[in-house]
PDB file of C-alpha atoms and ligand atoms in Angstrom:
ATOM      1  CA  UNK A   1     -33.601 -93.062-218.094  1.00 72.00           C
ATOM      2  CA  UNK A   2     -35.719 -92.104-215.003  1.00 82.00           C
ATOM      3  CA  UNK A   3     -36.455 -88.378-215.277  1.00 86.00           C
ATOM      4  CA  UNK A   4     -34.983 -86.392-212.525  1.00 94.00           C
ATOM      5  CA  UNK A   5     -37.515 -85.636-209.692  1.00 97.00           C
ATOM      6  CA  UNK A   6     -38.759 -82.308-209.261  1.00 97.00           C
ATOM      7  CA  UNK A   7     -37.174 -82.033-205.542  1.00 97.00           C
ATOM      8  CA  UNK A   8     -33.816 -83.143-207.059  1.00 97.00           C
ATOM      9  CA  UNK A   9     -33.849 -80.250-209.847  1.00 98.00           C
ATOM     10  CA  UNK A  10     -34.711 -77.718-206.734  1.00 98.00           C
ATOM     11  CA  UNK A  11     -31.797 -79.077-204.847  1.00 98.00           C
ATOM     12  CA  UNK A  12     -29.096 -78.715-207.506  1.00 98.00           C
ATOM     13  CA  UNK A  13     -30.416 -75.143-208.125  1.00 98.00           C
ATOM     14  CA  UNK A  14     -30.009 -74.587-204.552  1.00 98.00           C
ATOM     15  CA  UNK A  15     -26.631 -76.107-204.386  1.00 98.00           C
ATOM     16  CA  UNK A  16     -25.485 -74.045-207.633  1.00 98.00           C
ATOM     17  CA  UNK A  17     -22.125 -72.022-207.705  1.00 98.00           C
ATOM     18  CA  UNK A  18     -21.535 -71.522-211.340  1.00 98.00           C
ATOM     19  CA  UNK A  19     -20.951 -67.508-210.953  1.00 98.00           C
ATOM     20  CA  UNK A  20     -19.649 -67.724-207.442  1.00 98.00           C
ATOM     21  CA  UNK A  21     -16.816 -65.613-208.488  1.00 97.00           C
ATOM     22  CA  UNK A  22     -18.687 -62.789-209.403  1.00 97.00           C
ATOM     23  CA  UNK A  23     -21.026 -62.565-206.194  1.00 97.00           C
ATOM     24  CA  UNK A  24     -20.343 -60.350-203.607  1.00 96.00           C
ATOM     25  CA  UNK A  25     -22.089 -62.011-201.069  1.00 97.00           C
ATOM     26  CA  UNK A  26     -21.547 -65.408-202.234  1.00 97.00           C
ATOM     27  CA  UNK A  27     -24.451 -67.974-204.001  1.00 98.00           C
ATOM     28  CA  UNK A  28     -28.104 -67.655-202.194  1.00 98.00           C
ATOM     29  CA  UNK A  29     -30.392 -68.654-204.638  1.00 98.00           C
ATOM     30  CA  UNK A  30     -33.981 -67.430-204.035  1.00 98.00           C
ATOM     31  CA  UNK A  31     -36.669 -68.791-205.793  1.00 98.00           C
ATOM     32  CA  UNK A  32     -39.915 -70.746-205.235  1.00 98.00           C
ATOM     33  CA  UNK A  33     -41.428 -73.407-207.347  1.00 98.00           C
ATOM     34  CA  UNK A  34     -43.444 -76.278-207.993  1.00 98.00           C
ATOM     35  CA  UNK A  35     -45.215 -78.428-210.595  1.00 97.00           C
ATOM     36  CA  UNK A  36     -48.528 -77.596-209.703  1.00 98.00           C
ATOM     37  CA  UNK A  37     -47.857 -73.560-210.063  1.00 98.00           C
ATOM     38  CA  UNK A  38     -50.315 -71.956-212.162  1.00 98.00           C
ATOM     39  CA  UNK A  39     -48.863 -68.415-211.888  1.00 98.00           C
ATOM     40  CA  UNK A  40     -45.104 -67.783-212.662  1.00 98.00           C
ATOM     41  CA  UNK A  41     -43.443 -64.504-211.858  1.00 98.00           C
ATOM     42  CA  UNK A  42     -40.128 -64.174-213.558  1.00 98.00           C
ATOM     43  CA  UNK A  43     -38.142 -60.912-212.351  1.00 97.00           C
ATOM     44  CA  UNK A  44     -34.854 -59.485-212.586  1.00 95.00           C
ATOM     45  CA  UNK A  45     -32.607 -60.959-209.165  1.00 96.00           C
ATOM     46  CA  UNK A  46     -32.955 -60.601-205.565  1.00 95.00           C
ATOM     47  CA  UNK A  47     -31.829 -57.276-203.790  1.00 92.00           C
ATOM     48  CA  UNK A  48     -29.840 -57.201-200.395  1.00 92.00           C
ATOM     49  CA  UNK A  49     -32.736 -57.388-198.397  1.00 91.00           C
ATOM     50  CA  UNK A  50     -34.081 -60.611-200.168  1.00 93.00           C
ATOM     51  CA  UNK A  51     -30.788 -62.138-200.246  1.00 95.00           C
ATOM     52  CA  UNK A  52     -30.231 -61.280-196.337  1.00 95.00           C
ATOM     53  CA  UNK A  53     -33.862 -63.126-195.840  1.00 96.00           C
ATOM     54  CA  UNK A  54     -33.794 -65.816-198.634  1.00 96.00           C
ATOM     55  CA  UNK A  55     -37.466 -64.772-199.006  1.00 97.00           C
ATOM     56  CA  UNK A  56     -38.277 -63.529-202.524  1.00 97.00           C
ATOM     57  CA  UNK A  57     -40.457 -59.920-202.634  1.00 96.00           C
ATOM     58  CA  UNK A  58     -39.722 -59.483-198.763  1.00 92.00           C
ATOM     59  CA  UNK A  59     -39.492 -55.695-199.695  1.00 90.00           C
ATOM     60  CA  UNK A  60     -41.403 -52.617-200.408  1.00 91.00           C
ATOM     61  CA  UNK A  61     -41.394 -54.166-204.048  1.00 92.00           C
ATOM     62  CA  UNK A  62     -43.278 -57.103-202.776  1.00 95.00           C
ATOM     63  CA  UNK A  63     -45.713 -54.890-200.758  1.00 95.00           C
ATOM     64  CA  UNK A  64     -46.457 -53.271-203.852  1.00 96.00           C
ATOM     65  CA  UNK A  65     -46.433 -56.450-206.057  1.00 97.00           C
ATOM     66  CA  UNK A  66     -48.858 -58.327-203.868  1.00 98.00           C
ATOM     67  CA  UNK A  67     -51.311 -55.421-204.213  1.00 97.00           C
ATOM     68  CA  UNK A  68     -51.111 -55.180-207.825  1.00 97.00           C
ATOM     69  CA  UNK A  69     -51.841 -59.023-207.751  1.00 98.00           C
ATOM     70  CA  UNK A  70     -54.805 -58.672-205.277  1.00 97.00           C
ATOM     71  CA  UNK A  71     -52.470 -61.651-203.539  1.00 98.00           C
ATOM     72  CA  UNK A  72     -52.065 -62.149-199.491  1.00 97.00           C
ATOM     73  CA  UNK A  73     -49.073 -63.210-198.222  1.00 97.00           C
ATOM     74  CA  UNK A  74     -50.232 -66.688-197.399  1.00 98.00           C
ATOM     75  CA  UNK A  75     -51.322 -67.065-201.533  1.00 98.00           C
ATOM     76  CA  UNK A  76     -47.740 -65.605-202.939  1.00 98.00           C
ATOM     77  CA  UNK A  77     -45.786 -67.830-200.859  1.00 98.00           C
ATOM     78  CA  UNK A  78     -47.401 -71.038-201.547  1.00 98.00           C
ATOM     79  CA  UNK A  79     -45.264 -72.458-204.337  1.00 98.00           C
ATOM     80  CA  UNK A  80     -48.061 -75.098-205.020  1.00 98.00           C
ATOM     81  CA  UNK A  81     -49.810 -71.883-206.685  1.00 98.00           C
ATOM     82  CA  UNK A  82     -47.248 -69.247-207.228  1.00 98.00           C
ATOM     83  CA  UNK A  83     -43.609 -70.062-209.033  1.00 98.00           C
ATOM     84  CA  UNK A  84     -41.218 -67.022-208.473  1.00 98.00           C
ATOM     85  CA  UNK A  85     -38.161 -67.390-210.672  1.00 98.00           C
ATOM     86  CA  UNK A  86     -36.091 -64.579-211.558  1.00 98.00           C
ATOM     87  CA  UNK A  87     -33.520 -63.772-214.336  1.00 98.00           C
ATOM     88  CA  UNK A  88     -30.985 -64.314-211.729  1.00 98.00           C
ATOM     89  CA  UNK A  89     -31.355 -66.355-208.681  1.00 98.00           C
ATOM     90  CA  UNK A  90     -28.474 -64.571-206.362  1.00 98.00           C
ATOM     91  CA  UNK A  91     -27.854 -61.199-205.460  1.00 97.00           C
ATOM     92  CA  UNK A  92     -25.722 -59.753-208.088  1.00 97.00           C
ATOM     93  CA  UNK A  93     -24.075 -56.878-206.036  1.00 96.00           C
ATOM     94  CA  UNK A  94     -24.888 -53.122-206.342  1.00 94.00           C
ATOM     95  CA  UNK A  95     -23.336 -50.698-208.879  1.00 90.00           C
ATOM     96  CA  UNK A  96     -23.368 -46.815-209.095  1.00 87.00           C
ATOM     97  CA  UNK A  97     -26.706 -46.744-210.273  1.00 82.00           C
ATOM     98  CA  UNK A  98     -28.468 -49.367-207.841  1.00 85.00           C
ATOM     99  CA  UNK A  99     -28.255 -53.039-208.299  1.00 89.00           C
ATOM    100  CA  UNK A 100     -26.371 -54.799-210.878  1.00 94.00           C
ATOM    101  CA  UNK A 101     -28.212 -57.144-213.670  1.00 96.00           C
ATOM    102  CA  UNK A 102     -28.862 -60.445-213.027  1.00 97.00           C
ATOM    103  CA  UNK A 103     -25.806 -62.732-213.569  1.00 98.00           C
ATOM    104  CA  UNK A 104     -26.224 -63.766-217.462  1.00 97.00           C
ATOM    105  CA  UNK A 105     -25.061 -67.358-216.383  1.00 98.00           C
ATOM    106  CA  UNK A 106     -28.167 -67.902-214.382  1.00 98.00           C
ATOM    107  CA  UNK A 107     -31.468 -68.068-216.973  1.00 98.00           C
ATOM    108  CA  UNK A 108     -29.606 -70.008-219.743  1.00 98.00           C
ATOM    109  CA  UNK A 109     -28.183 -72.526-217.366  1.00 98.00           C
ATOM    110  CA  UNK A 110     -31.627 -73.140-215.097  1.00 98.00           C
ATOM    111  CA  UNK A 111     -34.716 -71.657-216.927  1.00 98.00           C
ATOM    112  CA  UNK A 112     -34.496 -74.603-219.524  1.00 98.00           C
ATOM    113  CA  UNK A 113     -34.598 -77.262-217.357  1.00 97.00           C
ATOM    114  CA  UNK A 114     -37.060 -75.503-214.848  1.00 98.00           C
ATOM    115  CA  UNK A 115     -39.705 -74.249-216.970  1.00 98.00           C
ATOM    116  CA  UNK A 116     -40.601 -77.375-218.959  1.00 97.00           C
ATOM    117  CA  UNK A 117     -41.137 -78.901-215.547  1.00 97.00           C
ATOM    118  CA  UNK A 118     -44.089 -76.170-214.569  1.00 98.00           C
ATOM    119  CA  UNK A 119     -46.719 -77.851-216.818  1.00 97.00           C
ATOM    120  CA  UNK A 120     -49.897 -76.418-214.949  1.00 98.00           C
ATOM    121  CA  UNK A 121     -48.846 -72.888-215.520  1.00 98.00           C
ATOM    122  CA  UNK A 122     -51.996 -70.470-217.017  1.00 98.00           C
ATOM    123  CA  UNK A 123     -50.182 -67.214-216.623  1.00 98.00           C
ATOM    124  CA  UNK A 124     -46.604 -65.734-216.909  1.00 98.00           C
ATOM    125  CA  UNK A 125     -45.541 -62.004-215.607  1.00 98.00           C
ATOM    126  CA  UNK A 126     -42.475 -60.668-216.766  1.00 98.00           C
ATOM    127  CA  UNK A 127     -41.513 -57.893-214.456  1.00 98.00           C
ATOM    128  CA  UNK A 128     -38.927 -55.550-215.819  1.00 96.00           C
ATOM    129  CA  UNK A 129     -36.566 -55.239-218.890  1.00 96.00           C
ATOM    130  CA  UNK A 130     -34.405 -58.211-218.071  1.00 97.00           C
ATOM    131  CA  UNK A 131     -37.670 -60.539-217.910  1.00 98.00           C
ATOM    132  CA  UNK A 132     -39.128 -59.051-221.054  1.00 98.00           C
ATOM    133  CA  UNK A 133     -36.102 -59.722-222.896  1.00 97.00           C
ATOM    134  CA  UNK A 134     -35.682 -63.531-221.526  1.00 97.00           C
ATOM    135  CA  UNK A 135     -39.394 -64.329-222.220  1.00 97.00           C
ATOM    136  CA  UNK A 136     -40.442 -62.244-225.120  1.00 97.00           C
ATOM    137  CA  UNK A 137     -37.630 -63.262-227.089  1.00 95.00           C
ATOM    138  CA  UNK A 138     -38.305 -61.742-230.707  1.00 95.00           C
ATOM    139  CA  UNK A 139     -41.506 -60.227-229.637  1.00 96.00           C
ATOM    140  CA  UNK A 140     -39.378 -58.000-226.850  1.00 97.00           C
ATOM    141  CA  UNK A 141     -39.632 -54.423-228.016  1.00 97.00           C
ATOM    142  CA  UNK A 142     -36.838 -51.720-227.539  1.00 96.00           C
ATOM    143  CA  UNK A 143     -38.146 -50.690-224.379  1.00 96.00           C
ATOM    144  CA  UNK A 144     -39.946 -51.539-221.157  1.00 97.00           C
ATOM    145  CA  UNK A 145     -42.770 -49.501-222.062  1.00 97.00           C
ATOM    146  CA  UNK A 146     -43.519 -50.486-225.586  1.00 98.00           C
ATOM    147  CA  UNK A 147     -43.737 -54.023-224.081  1.00 98.00           C
ATOM    148  CA  UNK A 148     -46.057 -53.365-221.314  1.00 98.00           C
ATOM    149  CA  UNK A 149     -48.292 -50.956-223.797  1.00 97.00           C
ATOM    150  CA  UNK A 150     -48.799 -54.096-226.103  1.00 98.00           C
ATOM    151  CA  UNK A 151     -49.813 -56.232-222.839  1.00 98.00           C
ATOM    152  CA  UNK A 152     -53.038 -57.231-224.460  1.00 97.00           C
ATOM    153  CA  UNK A 153     -51.331 -58.839-227.609  1.00 97.00           C
ATOM    154  CA  UNK A 154     -48.556 -60.619-225.141  1.00 97.00           C
ATOM    155  CA  UNK A 155     -51.623 -62.088-222.893  1.00 97.00           C
ATOM    156  CA  UNK A 156     -53.952 -63.231-226.057  1.00 97.00           C
ATOM    157  CA  UNK A 157     -50.499 -64.791-227.965  1.00 96.00           C
ATOM    158  CA  UNK A 158     -48.238 -65.870-225.137  1.00 96.00           C
ATOM    159  CA  UNK A 159     -50.335 -65.568-221.828  1.00 97.00           C
ATOM    160  CA  UNK A 160     -47.472 -63.160-220.635  1.00 98.00           C
ATOM    161  CA  UNK A 161     -48.195 -59.976-219.081  1.00 98.00           C
ATOM    162  CA  UNK A 162     -45.178 -57.612-219.241  1.00 98.00           C
ATOM    163  CA  UNK A 163     -44.861 -55.401-215.994  1.00 98.00           C
ATOM    164  CA  UNK A 164     -42.598 -52.701-215.043  1.00 97.00           C
ATOM    165  CA  UNK A 165     -40.901 -53.554-211.727  1.00 94.00           C
ATOM    166  CA  UNK A 166     -43.189 -52.542-208.570  1.00 94.00           C
ATOM    167  CA  UNK A 167     -39.975 -50.824-206.928  1.00 89.00           C
ATOM    168  CA  UNK A 168     -41.020 -47.596-205.248  1.00 86.00           C
ATOM    169  CA  UNK A 169     -38.404 -45.984-207.335  1.00 85.00           C
ATOM    170  CA  UNK A 170     -40.732 -46.279-210.612  1.00 88.00           C
ATOM    171  CA  UNK A 171     -42.976 -43.979-208.981  1.00 89.00           C
ATOM    172  CA  UNK A 172     -42.922 -41.501-211.863  1.00 93.00           C
ATOM    173  CA  UNK A 173     -43.210 -44.112-214.701  1.00 95.00           C
ATOM    174  CA  UNK A 174     -46.485 -45.007-212.953  1.00 94.00           C
ATOM    175  CA  UNK A 175     -47.605 -41.287-212.582  1.00 95.00           C
ATOM    176  CA  UNK A 176     -46.723 -40.999-216.234  1.00 96.00           C
ATOM    177  CA  UNK A 177     -48.571 -43.817-217.499  1.00 97.00           C
ATOM    178  CA  UNK A 178     -51.837 -43.645-215.850  1.00 96.00           C
ATOM    179  CA  UNK A 179     -53.284 -46.274-218.257  1.00 97.00           C
ATOM    180  CA  UNK A 180     -51.338 -48.926-216.398  1.00 97.00           C
ATOM    181  CA  UNK A 181     -53.209 -48.330-213.158  1.00 95.00           C
ATOM    182  CA  UNK A 182     -56.620 -47.539-214.822  1.00 97.00           C
ATOM    183  CA  UNK A 183     -56.496 -50.498-217.417  1.00 97.00           C
ATOM    184  CA  UNK A 184     -53.868 -53.037-216.837  1.00 97.00           C
ATOM    185  CA  UNK A 185     -54.196 -53.411-213.308  1.00 97.00           C
ATOM    186  CA  UNK A 186     -57.987 -54.205-213.021  1.00 97.00           C
ATOM    187  CA  UNK A 187     -57.089 -56.953-215.755  1.00 97.00           C
ATOM    188  CA  UNK A 188     -53.939 -58.186-213.990  1.00 98.00           C
ATOM    189  CA  UNK A 189     -56.009 -58.777-211.104  1.00 98.00           C
ATOM    190  CA  UNK A 190     -58.804 -60.764-212.910  1.00 98.00           C
ATOM    191  CA  UNK A 191     -56.133 -62.874-215.020  1.00 98.00           C
ATOM    192  CA  UNK A 192     -54.464 -63.856-211.707  1.00 98.00           C
ATOM    193  CA  UNK A 193     -57.660 -64.654-209.740  1.00 98.00           C
ATOM    194  CA  UNK A 194     -58.394 -67.121-212.997  1.00 97.00           C
ATOM    195  CA  UNK A 195     -54.963 -68.448-212.879  1.00 98.00           C
ATOM    196  CA  UNK A 196     -55.248 -69.643-209.679  1.00 98.00           C
ATOM    197  CA  UNK A 197     -59.146 -70.606-209.321  1.00 95.00           C
ATOM    198  CA  UNK A 198     -59.282 -74.308-208.416  1.00 88.00           C
ATOM    199  CA  UNK A 199     -60.610 -76.669-211.529  1.00 81.00           C
ATOM    200  CA  UNK A 200     -63.951 -77.676-209.734  1.00 69.00           C
ATOM    201  CA  UNK A 201     -65.137 -73.506-209.384  1.00 58.00           C
TER     202      UNK A 201
HETATM  203  S1  SF4 B   1     -26.780 -66.581-209.941  1.00 74.42           S
HETATM  204 FE1  SF4 B   1     -27.830 -68.444-210.924  1.00 74.42          FE
HETATM  205  S2  SF4 B   1     -25.753 -69.435-211.961  1.00 74.42           S
HETATM  206 FE2  SF4 B   1     -25.144 -67.773-210.823  1.00 74.42          FE
HETATM  207  S3  SF4 B   1     -24.638 -69.170-208.767  1.00 74.42           S
HETATM  208 FE3  SF4 B   1     -26.910 -68.533-208.362  1.00 74.42          FE
HETATM  209  S4  SF4 B   1     -28.045 -70.030-208.973  1.00 74.42           S
HETATM  210 FE4  SF4 B   1     -25.836 -70.452-209.757  1.00 74.42          FE
END
């Protein structure tokens, strides 16, 4: 049997309505990917602004994330270089203390179909606790802080860098963990630059 084309797989994802009944604004999968992507960013789920625009990380969190990664918008939004695939592709709605968790149907349905097609990956970023549970699996610690503290182990053994969410609401976490900016961020920028470096360089 012929393998499904990548474009067809993306079209099936964009037409997905599996958890429609639970989505207050209806399905609108927001992601970008291409088989040539070198960097994979796995995050939580789109927020309201991202849902409205259909553009991933099109918000203050995105500005901070691009600053962390040392990437301009043109590179960040080039699916040939950067895949952005959250744990839930559609806006899950808002609860008492912020956005609801990513829909649990999404990652089990689509990640196993999508990730094996991303064969050029050199580095994966696991942003936030949901992505870390999904990607680190049995190696995932009880807390986000413990996962991020163990970044050297995950980078060396899995080519995964666990990161906190770049939301402005996480400013307190950044203040309490100064090693993140002092030690992890310089390494993150270097690893991202290496991952995106053309083969001929
Ligand atoms: S969140 Fe995922 S599973 Fe649910 S409708 Fe959107 S793409 Fe489909």
